[in-house]
Short mmCIF file of C-alpha atoms in Angstrom, two decimals:
data_model
loop_
_atom_site.label_atom_id
_atom_site.label_comp_id
_atom_site.label_asym_id
_atom_site.label_seq_id
_atom_site.Cartn_x
_atom_site.Cartn_y
_atom_site.Cartn_z
CA UNK H 19 -45.74 30.57 -64.21
CA UNK H 20 -46.82 28.17 -61.48
CA UNK H 21 -44.68 25.03 -61.32
CA UNK H 22 -46.36 21.70 -60.67
CA UNK H 23 -44.81 19.62 -57.90
CA UNK H 24 -44.34 15.88 -57.93
CA UNK H 25 -44.72 14.81 -54.31
CA UNK H 26 -42.89 11.62 -53.45
CA UNK H 27 -43.30 10.72 -49.78
CA UNK H 28 -40.46 8.66 -48.33
CA UNK H 29 -39.76 6.95 -45.05
CA UNK H 30 -38.52 9.18 -42.19
CA UNK H 31 -34.79 9.94 -42.34
CA UNK H 32 -34.62 9.08 -46.05
CA UNK H 33 -33.98 12.14 -48.15
CA UNK H 34 -36.66 12.16 -50.83
CA UNK H 35 -36.35 15.03 -53.30
CA UNK H 36 -39.60 16.27 -54.74
CA UNK H 37 -38.44 17.36 -58.23
CA UNK H 38 -40.32 19.93 -60.22
CA UNK H 39 -42.28 18.64 -63.13
CA UNK H 40 -42.87 20.46 -66.38
CA UNK H 41 -44.12 23.98 -66.09
CA UNK H 42 -47.86 24.33 -66.44
CA UNK H 43 -50.18 27.24 -66.71
CA UNK H 44 -51.13 28.82 -63.42
CA UNK H 45 -54.72 28.37 -62.25
CA UNK H 46 -55.51 32.01 -63.03
CA UNK H 47 -54.17 31.67 -66.60
CA UNK H 48 -55.97 28.40 -67.34
CA UNK H 49 -59.32 29.57 -66.04
CA UNK H 50 -59.25 27.29 -63.01
CA UNK H 51 -58.89 30.04 -60.41
CA UNK H 52 -61.66 29.89 -57.83
CA UNK H 53 -63.27 32.84 -56.19
CA UNK H 54 -62.61 32.84 -52.45
CA UNK H 55 -63.33 35.86 -50.24
CA UNK H 56 -60.24 37.89 -49.36
CA UNK H 57 -59.35 39.43 -46.03
CA UNK H 58 -61.45 36.95 -44.07
CA UNK H 59 -61.17 33.36 -42.89
CA UNK H 60 -62.91 30.71 -44.98
CA UNK H 61 -63.60 28.24 -42.20
CA UNK H 62 -63.85 25.02 -44.22
CA UNK H 63 -62.70 24.10 -47.71
CA UNK H 64 -62.94 20.54 -49.03
CA UNK H 65 -59.83 19.40 -50.88
CA UNK H 66 -60.42 18.52 -54.52
CA UNK H 67 -58.09 15.50 -54.48
CA UNK H 68 -59.61 13.92 -51.36
CA UNK H 69 -63.01 14.94 -49.93
CA UNK H 70 -61.92 13.56 -46.54
CA UNK H 71 -59.29 16.32 -46.32
CA UNK H 72 -60.51 19.75 -45.24
CA UNK H 73 -58.76 22.97 -44.28
CA UNK H 74 -59.37 26.58 -43.33
CA UNK H 75 -58.14 29.24 -45.77
CA UNK H 76 -57.04 32.85 -45.54
CA UNK H 77 -56.24 35.11 -48.48
CA UNK H 78 -54.80 38.57 -47.68
CA UNK H 79 -56.97 41.55 -48.59
CA UNK H 80 -54.86 42.55 -51.59
CA UNK H 81 -54.66 39.02 -53.01
CA UNK H 82 -55.05 38.92 -56.77
CA UNK H 83 -54.36 36.32 -59.43
CA UNK H 84 -51.91 38.23 -61.60
CA UNK H 85 -49.04 37.66 -59.19
CA UNK H 86 -47.74 34.75 -57.10
CA UNK H 87 -47.93 34.75 -53.30
CA UNK H 88 -45.99 33.02 -50.54
CA UNK H 89 -48.07 30.32 -48.86
CA UNK H 90 -48.04 29.03 -45.29
CA UNK H 91 -49.35 25.56 -44.42
CA UNK H 92 -50.38 25.28 -40.76
CA UNK H 93 -50.65 21.93 -38.99
CA UNK H 94 -52.22 21.76 -35.56
CA UNK H 95 -51.44 18.55 -33.61
CA UNK H 96 -55.15 18.01 -32.88
CA UNK H 97 -56.54 19.16 -36.21
CA UNK H 98 -57.86 22.44 -34.76
CA UNK H 99 -57.36 24.36 -37.96
CA UNK H 100 -58.69 27.68 -36.71
CA UNK H 101 -56.37 27.87 -33.69
CA UNK H 102 -53.12 28.63 -35.57
CA UNK H 103 -54.90 30.36 -38.44
CA UNK H 104 -56.53 32.95 -36.22
CA UNK H 105 -53.23 33.69 -34.49
CA UNK H 106 -51.29 34.10 -37.73
CA UNK H 107 -54.03 35.96 -39.61
CA UNK H 108 -52.83 39.49 -38.77
CA UNK H 109 -49.27 38.65 -39.74
CA UNK H 110 -50.41 37.01 -42.98
CA UNK H 111 -52.40 40.12 -43.81
CA UNK H 112 -49.48 42.41 -43.04
CA UNK H 113 -46.88 40.48 -45.04
CA UNK H 114 -49.10 39.08 -47.79
CA UNK H 115 -49.22 35.33 -47.12
CA UNK H 116 -51.84 32.84 -48.24
CA UNK H 117 -52.57 30.46 -45.34
CA UNK H 118 -54.04 26.96 -45.42
CA UNK H 119 -54.62 25.22 -42.08
CA UNK H 120 -55.63 21.55 -41.96
CA UNK H 121 -58.39 19.87 -39.95
CA UNK H 122 -56.72 16.46 -40.47
CA UNK H 123 -53.25 16.82 -38.94
CA UNK H 124 -52.29 14.93 -35.80
CA UNK H 125 -49.53 14.39 -33.27
CA UNK H 126 -48.60 11.25 -31.31
CA UNK H 127 -49.59 9.07 -34.25
CA UNK H 128 -48.15 7.57 -37.41
CA UNK H 129 -46.84 10.19 -39.89
CA UNK H 130 -49.53 9.37 -42.44
CA UNK H 131 -52.18 11.93 -41.41
CA UNK H 132 -49.81 14.88 -41.72
CA UNK H 133 -48.43 13.74 -45.05
CA UNK H 134 -51.89 13.19 -46.51
CA UNK H 135 -53.10 16.54 -45.18
CA UNK H 136 -50.12 18.44 -46.55
CA UNK H 137 -50.29 16.67 -49.90
CA UNK H 138 -53.97 17.59 -50.23
CA UNK H 139 -53.34 21.24 -49.31
CA UNK H 140 -50.43 21.54 -51.74
CA UNK H 141 -52.50 19.92 -54.48
CA UNK H 142 -55.30 22.39 -53.89
CA UNK H 143 -52.83 25.26 -53.86
CA UNK H 144 -51.67 24.26 -57.34
CA UNK H 145 -55.17 23.87 -58.72
CA UNK H 146 -57.04 26.69 -57.05
CA UNK H 147 -54.66 29.51 -56.08
CA UNK H 148 -51.84 31.62 -57.44
CA UNK H 149 -48.75 31.09 -55.28
CA UNK H 150 -44.96 31.15 -55.53
CA UNK H 151 -43.78 27.54 -55.28
CA UNK H 152 -40.31 28.66 -54.27
CA UNK H 153 -41.85 30.15 -51.13
CA UNK H 154 -43.76 27.44 -49.30
CA UNK H 155 -43.63 27.66 -45.49
CA UNK H 156 -44.57 24.86 -43.10
CA UNK H 157 -45.75 25.61 -39.57
CA UNK H 158 -46.54 23.25 -36.71
CA UNK H 159 -46.73 22.90 -32.97
CA UNK H 160 -45.39 20.03 -30.86
CA UNK H 161 -45.55 16.82 -32.93
CA UNK H 162 -46.49 18.71 -36.09
CA UNK H 163 -43.48 21.01 -35.59
CA UNK H 164 -41.31 17.89 -35.80
CA UNK H 165 -43.26 16.70 -38.84
CA UNK H 166 -42.64 20.06 -40.54
CA UNK H 167 -38.88 19.41 -40.55
CA UNK H 168 -39.33 15.98 -42.16
CA UNK H 169 -41.74 17.27 -44.79
CA UNK H 170 -39.58 20.31 -45.58
CA UNK H 171 -36.55 18.17 -46.38
CA UNK H 172 -38.69 16.09 -48.72
CA UNK H 173 -39.76 19.24 -50.56
CA UNK H 174 -36.33 20.80 -51.05
CA UNK H 175 -36.42 23.54 -53.65
CA UNK H 176 -39.92 24.59 -52.63
CA UNK H 177 -39.87 25.11 -48.87
CA UNK H 178 -38.27 28.41 -47.93
CA UNK H 179 -38.87 28.18 -44.21
CA UNK H 180 -40.13 26.10 -41.30
CA UNK H 181 -41.89 27.63 -38.27
CA UNK H 182 -41.92 25.25 -35.34
CA UNK H 183 -43.33 25.85 -31.87
CA UNK H 184 -42.97 23.75 -28.74
CA UNK H 185 -40.66 21.05 -30.11
CA UNK H 186 -37.39 20.39 -31.87
CA UNK H 187 -36.41 17.76 -34.41
CA UNK H 188 -38.14 14.49 -35.28
CA UNK H 189 -34.98 12.43 -34.59
CA UNK H 190 -31.69 13.07 -32.83
CA UNK H 191 -29.60 12.50 -35.97
CA UNK H 192 -32.05 14.14 -38.35
CA UNK H 193 -30.40 17.54 -38.66
CA UNK H 194 -26.80 16.41 -39.04
CA UNK H 195 -27.79 13.87 -41.67
CA UNK H 196 -29.71 16.31 -43.82
CA UNK H 197 -27.28 19.21 -43.46
CA UNK H 198 -24.46 16.87 -44.52
CA UNK H 199 -26.39 15.71 -47.58
CA UNK H 200 -28.28 18.83 -48.65
CA UNK H 201 -26.88 21.79 -46.77
CA UNK H 202 -29.32 24.27 -45.23
CA UNK H 203 -31.92 24.95 -47.93
CA UNK H 204 -34.43 26.70 -45.66
CA UNK H 205 -34.54 28.88 -42.57
CA UNK H 206 -36.11 27.98 -39.24
CA UNK H 207 -38.06 30.13 -36.80
CA UNK H 208 -38.93 28.53 -33.49
CA UNK H 209 -40.46 29.47 -30.17
CA UNK H 210 -41.06 27.66 -26.90
CA UNK H 211 -42.61 28.53 -23.54
CA UNK H 212 -40.47 28.86 -20.42
CA UNK H 213 -42.42 26.05 -18.70
CA UNK H 214 -42.81 23.89 -21.80
CA UNK H 215 -41.54 20.36 -21.19
CA UNK H 216 -39.67 20.65 -24.52
CA UNK H 217 -37.96 23.94 -23.61
CA UNK H 218 -34.56 22.41 -22.85
CA UNK H 219 -34.61 20.40 -26.05
CA UNK H 220 -35.27 23.57 -28.06
CA UNK H 221 -32.60 25.52 -26.15
CA UNK H 222 -30.08 22.82 -27.07
CA UNK H 223 -31.27 22.87 -30.69
CA UNK H 224 -30.66 26.64 -30.79
CA UNK H 225 -26.98 26.06 -30.05
CA UNK H 226 -26.70 23.20 -32.53
CA UNK H 227 -28.17 25.33 -35.31
CA UNK H 228 -25.55 27.97 -34.50
CA UNK H 229 -22.79 25.37 -34.86
CA UNK H 230 -24.13 24.09 -38.20
CA UNK H 231 -24.71 27.56 -39.63
CA UNK H 232 -28.42 26.98 -40.21
CA UNK H 233 -30.27 30.31 -40.58
CA UNK H 234 -32.61 30.46 -37.61
CA UNK H 235 -34.21 32.42 -34.81
CA UNK H 236 -35.65 30.89 -31.63
CA UNK H 237 -37.51 32.95 -29.08
CA UNK H 238 -38.63 32.08 -25.57
CA UNK H 239 -41.99 33.26 -24.26
CA UNK H 240 -43.55 33.06 -20.82
CA UNK H 241 -45.91 30.12 -20.79
CA UNK H 242 -46.48 26.36 -21.02
CA UNK H 243 -46.59 23.88 -23.91
CA UNK H 244 -48.88 25.75 -26.32
CA UNK H 245 -49.09 27.75 -29.50
CA UNK H 246 -47.39 31.09 -28.72
CA UNK H 247 -49.12 34.48 -28.53
CA UNK H 248 -50.09 36.36 -31.68
CA UNK H 249 -47.10 38.71 -31.58
CA UNK H 250 -44.76 35.73 -32.01
CA UNK H 251 -46.43 34.93 -35.33
CA UNK H 252 -45.82 38.53 -36.40
CA UNK H 253 -42.11 38.16 -35.62
CA UNK H 254 -41.94 34.77 -37.31
CA UNK H 255 -43.26 36.01 -40.66
CA UNK H 256 -41.17 39.18 -40.40
CA UNK H 257 -38.10 36.98 -39.94
CA UNK H 258 -39.08 34.92 -42.98
CA UNK H 259 -39.46 38.11 -45.03
CA UNK H 260 -35.97 39.24 -44.06
CA UNK H 261 -34.52 35.82 -44.79
CA UNK H 262 -36.28 35.90 -48.16
CA UNK H 263 -34.54 39.18 -48.93
CA UNK H 264 -31.18 37.76 -47.84
CA UNK H 265 -31.38 34.77 -50.18
CA UNK H 266 -33.05 36.57 -53.09
CA UNK H 267 -36.52 35.06 -52.86
CA UNK H 268 -38.09 38.51 -52.68
CA UNK H 269 -36.91 42.06 -53.46
CA UNK H 270 -35.23 44.00 -50.67
CA UNK H 271 -37.60 46.49 -49.07
CA UNK H 272 -35.50 49.18 -47.29
CA UNK H 273 -38.51 50.63 -45.48
CA UNK H 274 -39.48 47.25 -44.07
CA UNK H 275 -35.86 46.49 -43.15
CA UNK H 276 -35.52 49.79 -41.28
CA UNK H 277 -38.80 49.23 -39.45
CA UNK H 278 -37.94 45.67 -38.39
CA UNK H 279 -34.41 46.60 -37.34
CA UNK H 280 -35.76 49.46 -35.21
CA UNK H 281 -38.28 47.09 -33.61
CA UNK H 282 -35.62 44.51 -32.80
CA UNK H 283 -33.34 47.15 -31.28
CA UNK H 284 -36.24 48.55 -29.25
CA UNK H 285 -36.94 45.07 -27.88
CA UNK H 286 -33.30 44.63 -26.89
CA UNK H 287 -33.14 48.05 -25.23
CA UNK H 288 -36.38 47.38 -23.34
CA UNK H 289 -34.99 44.07 -22.03
CA UNK H 290 -31.75 45.74 -20.98
CA UNK H 291 -33.52 48.57 -19.12
CA UNK H 292 -35.82 46.01 -17.45
CA UNK H 293 -32.85 44.19 -15.94
CA UNK H 294 -32.83 41.27 -18.39
CA UNK H 295 -29.28 41.31 -19.75
CA UNK H 296 -29.60 37.84 -21.28
CA UNK H 297 -32.73 38.81 -23.20
CA UNK H 298 -31.03 41.98 -24.39
CA UNK H 299 -27.92 40.08 -25.44
CA UNK H 300 -29.91 37.53 -27.43
CA UNK H 301 -31.80 40.30 -29.22
CA UNK H 302 -28.69 42.31 -30.07
CA UNK H 303 -26.93 39.17 -31.25
CA UNK H 304 -29.91 38.20 -33.39
CA UNK H 305 -30.12 41.71 -34.87
CA UNK H 306 -26.46 41.47 -35.82
CA UNK H 307 -26.86 38.07 -37.45
CA UNK H 308 -30.15 38.75 -39.23
CA UNK H 309 -29.54 42.25 -40.57
CA UNK H 310 -25.93 41.92 -41.71
CA UNK H 311 -25.94 42.85 -45.39
CA UNK H 312 -29.34 44.52 -45.09
CA UNK H 313 -28.68 47.25 -42.51
CA UNK H 314 -25.86 48.85 -40.55
CA UNK H 315 -25.50 46.55 -37.51
CA UNK H 316 -22.52 48.22 -35.83
CA UNK H 317 -24.43 49.34 -32.74
CA UNK H 318 -26.14 45.96 -32.31
CA UNK H 319 -22.83 44.11 -32.75
CA UNK H 320 -20.99 46.28 -30.23
CA UNK H 321 -23.75 46.00 -27.62
CA UNK H 322 -23.94 42.22 -28.04
CA UNK H 323 -20.17 41.96 -27.62
CA UNK H 324 -20.27 44.14 -24.49
CA UNK H 325 -23.05 42.10 -22.91
CA UNK H 326 -21.40 38.79 -23.78
CA UNK H 327 -18.41 39.84 -21.68
CA UNK H 328 -20.58 40.91 -18.74
CA UNK H 329 -20.76 38.81 -15.60
CA UNK H 330 -24.58 38.90 -15.66
CA UNK H 331 -24.84 37.33 -19.11
CA UNK H 332 -22.08 34.79 -18.44
CA UNK H 333 -23.83 33.77 -15.22
CA UNK H 334 -27.22 33.55 -16.93
CA UNK H 335 -25.84 31.39 -19.75
CA UNK H 336 -24.12 29.15 -17.21
CA UNK H 337 -27.36 28.84 -15.24
CA UNK H 338 -29.20 27.89 -18.41
CA UNK H 339 -26.59 25.29 -19.29
CA UNK H 340 -26.79 23.78 -15.80
CA UNK H 341 -30.58 23.64 -15.93
CA UNK H 342 -30.46 21.95 -19.34
CA UNK H 343 -28.07 19.31 -18.04
CA UNK H 344 -30.29 18.68 -14.99
CA UNK H 345 -33.26 18.38 -17.31
CA UNK H 346 -31.73 15.67 -19.48
CA UNK H 347 -30.45 13.82 -16.44
CA UNK H 348 -34.01 13.81 -15.13
CA UNK H 349 -35.36 12.53 -18.44
CA UNK H 350 -32.97 9.57 -18.13
CA UNK H 351 -34.21 8.93 -14.58
CA UNK H 352 -37.84 9.11 -15.74
CA UNK H 353 -37.20 6.77 -18.63
CA UNK H 354 -35.46 4.29 -16.33
CA UNK H 355 -38.48 4.35 -14.01
CA UNK H 356 -41.01 3.60 -16.74
CA UNK H 357 -38.75 0.96 -18.29
CA UNK H 358 -38.44 -0.84 -14.96
CA UNK H 359 -42.20 -0.79 -14.50
CA UNK H 360 -42.76 -2.63 -17.78
CA UNK H 361 -41.01 -5.70 -16.38
CA UNK H 362 -42.59 -5.63 -12.92
CA UNK H 363 -45.63 -7.70 -12.10
CA UNK H 364 -46.89 -5.10 -9.63
CA UNK H 365 -46.51 -1.38 -9.16
CA UNK H 366 -44.18 -0.32 -6.33
CA UNK H 367 -45.51 1.61 -3.35
CA UNK H 368 -46.72 5.08 -4.49
CA UNK H 369 -44.56 6.98 -2.00
CA UNK H 370 -41.54 5.00 -3.10
CA UNK H 371 -42.30 5.95 -6.71
CA UNK H 372 -42.73 9.61 -5.82
CA UNK H 373 -39.38 9.57 -4.03
CA UNK H 374 -37.65 7.89 -6.92
CA UNK H 375 -39.08 10.45 -9.35
CA UNK H 376 -38.16 13.32 -6.96
CA UNK H 377 -41.71 14.70 -7.28
CA UNK H 378 -41.96 16.23 -3.79
CA UNK H 379 -38.48 17.75 -4.07
CA UNK H 380 -39.23 19.23 -7.48
CA UNK H 381 -42.51 20.71 -6.24
CA UNK H 382 -40.63 22.53 -3.48
CA UNK H 383 -37.96 23.70 -5.91
CA UNK H 384 -40.59 24.97 -8.35
CA UNK H 385 -41.95 27.29 -5.65
CA UNK H 386 -38.60 28.99 -4.98
CA UNK H 387 -38.56 32.68 -5.82
CA UNK H 388 -34.86 33.41 -5.27
CA UNK H 389 -33.59 31.49 -8.32
CA UNK H 390 -35.80 31.92 -11.38
CA UNK H 391 -33.85 29.57 -13.66
CA UNK H 392 -33.84 26.78 -11.08
CA UNK H 393 -37.55 27.22 -10.39
CA UNK H 394 -38.46 27.15 -14.09
CA UNK H 395 -36.26 24.10 -14.60
CA UNK H 396 -38.04 22.24 -11.79
CA UNK H 397 -41.42 23.14 -13.27
CA UNK H 398 -40.36 21.79 -16.67
CA UNK H 399 -39.16 18.53 -15.15
CA UNK H 400 -42.50 18.18 -13.38
CA UNK H 401 -44.22 18.85 -16.71
CA UNK H 402 -42.21 16.06 -18.32
CA UNK H 403 -43.12 13.66 -15.53
CA UNK H 404 -46.78 14.68 -15.72
CA UNK H 405 -47.06 14.16 -19.48
CA UNK H 406 -45.33 10.79 -19.25
CA UNK H 407 -47.38 9.59 -16.29
CA UNK H 408 -50.75 11.00 -17.36
CA UNK H 409 -50.77 10.33 -21.09
CA UNK H 410 -48.07 8.35 -22.89
CA UNK H 411 -47.51 5.46 -20.50
CA UNK H 412 -51.14 4.95 -19.35
CA UNK H 413 -52.27 5.00 -22.98
CA UNK H 414 -49.93 2.12 -23.78
CA UNK H 415 -50.94 0.12 -20.71
CA UNK H 416 -54.63 0.51 -21.51
CA UNK H 417 -53.98 -0.64 -25.08
CA UNK H 418 -52.15 -3.66 -23.68
CA UNK H 419 -54.99 -4.40 -21.25
CA UNK H 420 -52.94 -3.61 -18.15
CA UNK H 421 -55.27 -1.14 -16.40
CA UNK H 422 -53.67 -1.62 -12.96
CA UNK H 423 -50.37 -0.17 -14.16
CA UNK H 424 -52.16 2.61 -16.02
CA UNK H 425 -54.04 3.50 -12.85
CA UNK H 426 -50.90 3.49 -10.72
CA UNK H 427 -49.21 6.00 -13.04
CA UNK H 428 -52.31 8.17 -13.25
CA UNK H 429 -52.40 8.38 -9.47
CA UNK H 430 -48.80 9.62 -9.50
CA UNK H 431 -49.80 12.23 -12.09
CA UNK H 432 -52.64 13.24 -9.78
CA UNK H 433 -50.06 14.20 -7.15
CA UNK H 434 -48.37 16.54 -9.61
CA UNK H 435 -51.59 18.19 -10.86
CA UNK H 436 -54.65 17.28 -8.81
CA UNK H 437 -58.17 17.07 -10.24
CA UNK H 438 -57.35 17.58 -13.90
CA UNK H 439 -60.36 16.45 -15.99
CA UNK H 440 -58.28 14.40 -18.44
CA UNK H 441 -56.54 12.47 -15.66
CA UNK H 442 -59.81 11.98 -13.78
CA UNK H 443 -61.45 10.56 -16.90
CA UNK H 444 -58.48 8.30 -17.63
CA UNK H 445 -58.59 7.05 -14.05
CA UNK H 446 -62.29 6.28 -14.49
CA UNK H 447 -61.52 4.17 -17.56
CA UNK H 448 -58.87 2.18 -15.71
CA UNK H 449 -61.08 1.71 -12.65
CA UNK H 450 -63.95 0.53 -14.84
CA UNK H 451 -61.73 -2.09 -16.41
CA UNK H 452 -60.59 -3.19 -12.95
CA UNK H 453 -64.16 -3.73 -11.75
CA UNK H 454 -64.19 -0.86 -9.26
CA UNK H 455 -67.40 0.95 -10.29
CA UNK H 456 -67.91 3.20 -7.27
CA UNK H 457 -64.39 4.63 -7.54
CA UNK H 458 -64.82 4.94 -11.32
CA UNK H 459 -67.93 7.06 -10.84
CA UNK H 460 -66.10 9.26 -8.31
CA UNK H 461 -63.39 9.83 -10.93
CA UNK H 462 -66.05 10.71 -13.51
CA UNK H 463 -67.55 13.21 -11.09
CA UNK H 464 -64.11 14.82 -10.85
CA UNK H 465 -63.93 15.03 -14.66
CA UNK H 466 -67.48 16.42 -14.86
CA UNK H 467 -66.69 19.39 -12.63
CA UNK H 468 -65.00 21.04 -15.61
CA UNK H 469 -68.29 20.80 -17.51
CA UNK H 470 -66.74 18.77 -20.33
CA UNK H 471 -68.71 15.52 -20.02
CA UNK H 472 -72.01 14.72 -21.65
CA UNK H 473 -74.49 11.86 -21.35
CA UNK H 474 -73.94 10.65 -24.91
CA UNK H 475 -70.19 10.67 -24.57
CA UNK H 476 -70.23 8.46 -21.48
CA UNK H 477 -72.89 6.01 -22.59
CA UNK H 478 -71.20 5.68 -25.98
CA UNK H 479 -67.68 5.05 -24.67
CA UNK H 480 -67.10 1.27 -24.92
CA UNK H 481 -64.33 1.50 -22.32
CA UNK H 482 -66.98 2.31 -19.72
CA UNK H 483 -69.14 -0.68 -20.68
CA UNK H 484 -68.44 -2.50 -17.36
CA UNK H 485 -70.26 0.36 -15.57
CA UNK H 486 -73.43 0.45 -17.67
CA UNK H 487 -75.62 -1.58 -15.32
CA UNK H 488 -74.22 -0.29 -12.05
CA UNK H 489 -76.69 1.90 -10.07
CA UNK H 490 -74.06 4.51 -9.19
CA UNK H 491 -73.20 5.01 -12.87
CA UNK H 492 -76.86 5.19 -13.92
CA UNK H 493 -77.50 7.77 -11.20
CA UNK H 494 -74.49 9.77 -12.39
CA UNK H 495 -75.81 9.70 -15.96
CA UNK H 496 -79.12 11.05 -14.69
CA UNK H 497 -77.32 14.08 -13.27
CA UNK H 498 -76.00 14.76 -16.80
CA UNK H 499 -79.47 14.67 -18.34
CA UNK H 500 -79.72 10.99 -19.11
CA UNK H 501 -83.24 10.67 -17.77
CA UNK H 502 -84.67 13.26 -20.11
#
């Protein structure tokens, strides 16, 4: 029987239980079940409860209405529903998950959009599909990964797992508070790129989850701040299947357990033979933790213990710890810099700012090839500086009608990553507001080289209104097809 959920959304950090209401007939039993194609992506479904809410849907090929299925809700931080859905599709097919992915979720904004989107998807799941409401899974990236934690704790009793990529918790005290009050009612699978500006935060979270005894697995892939590669989604749902067996949410499948254990051991052995003792150690340790009670883990346990004692692993862990400390020290320096700027009438000399932010030094360090951990750490600190200087701070200054400060920070970001279309366009907006039309058009030309600007976009952007009558801007529009 499907169980109807009473969603009660609460303020962040307040534990709001979503109690089950009375049992009701499942959609398939009450004749409400809709016919959706199986084994293929339905690109757009309009939510019944709110026509403004839309999502993409995937039903596995063997989906049928006489049984209940686990369901995964995907939340992209820019509402690009098909991006996570297409990457998780193969895993959902393999392990039998229904997937709904919203077009309305957002990061760097108030929590409302994600709550409304999730509420609409859950409501549709109740009315239109046959799912197991003990096995809801929330998945997000960056800001929506953080939102997944908050939502999961407000749906205790229903959410069996959270999958979060590229970010940690929504608040520093969030985890301790909820574990103290509710224990660890769901498992967590995370992943983060080695040059992701949130890498060090996630590495620290990994250790904290160990200390609190929260069931989890975090993997580290080569890459920047982004959704991970498709194979990570395969491992994430496999981990959730094993965790489901461990806690009794699904029957134990010995064949699947054997296959997944062999795959994890193969990954560890490959890392060890490739000269990556830390990667091997983490895999053996994870195999021991995850498969205890499901499989004989003696070999994995012994190999993890051997590697933990090795100089190579001890040195690698120490190097990681040092890089994490340097990272958080740099975040404090960066925050101090932007705080000071808020109370200054004018921006300091650019070279002075670059020195204070250690930009040149970090760029040199990032190029070093003799110390991989140090190089990656420098690249992540540069990424943090770039995101702060190119997006968060300029956005606030433009909202507060302080384009000169926005421009000064954007020019620092330009030193870190030259000629990026987003920064060029943002510079153009600031220059337009400052009454510097020729320079604004030069910045727009920089943005246009990526082929991402159109005539309608520019003429319709009110922030460029000061340029509308300037000959250089009109000539630039003509190059984009404005004279046609």
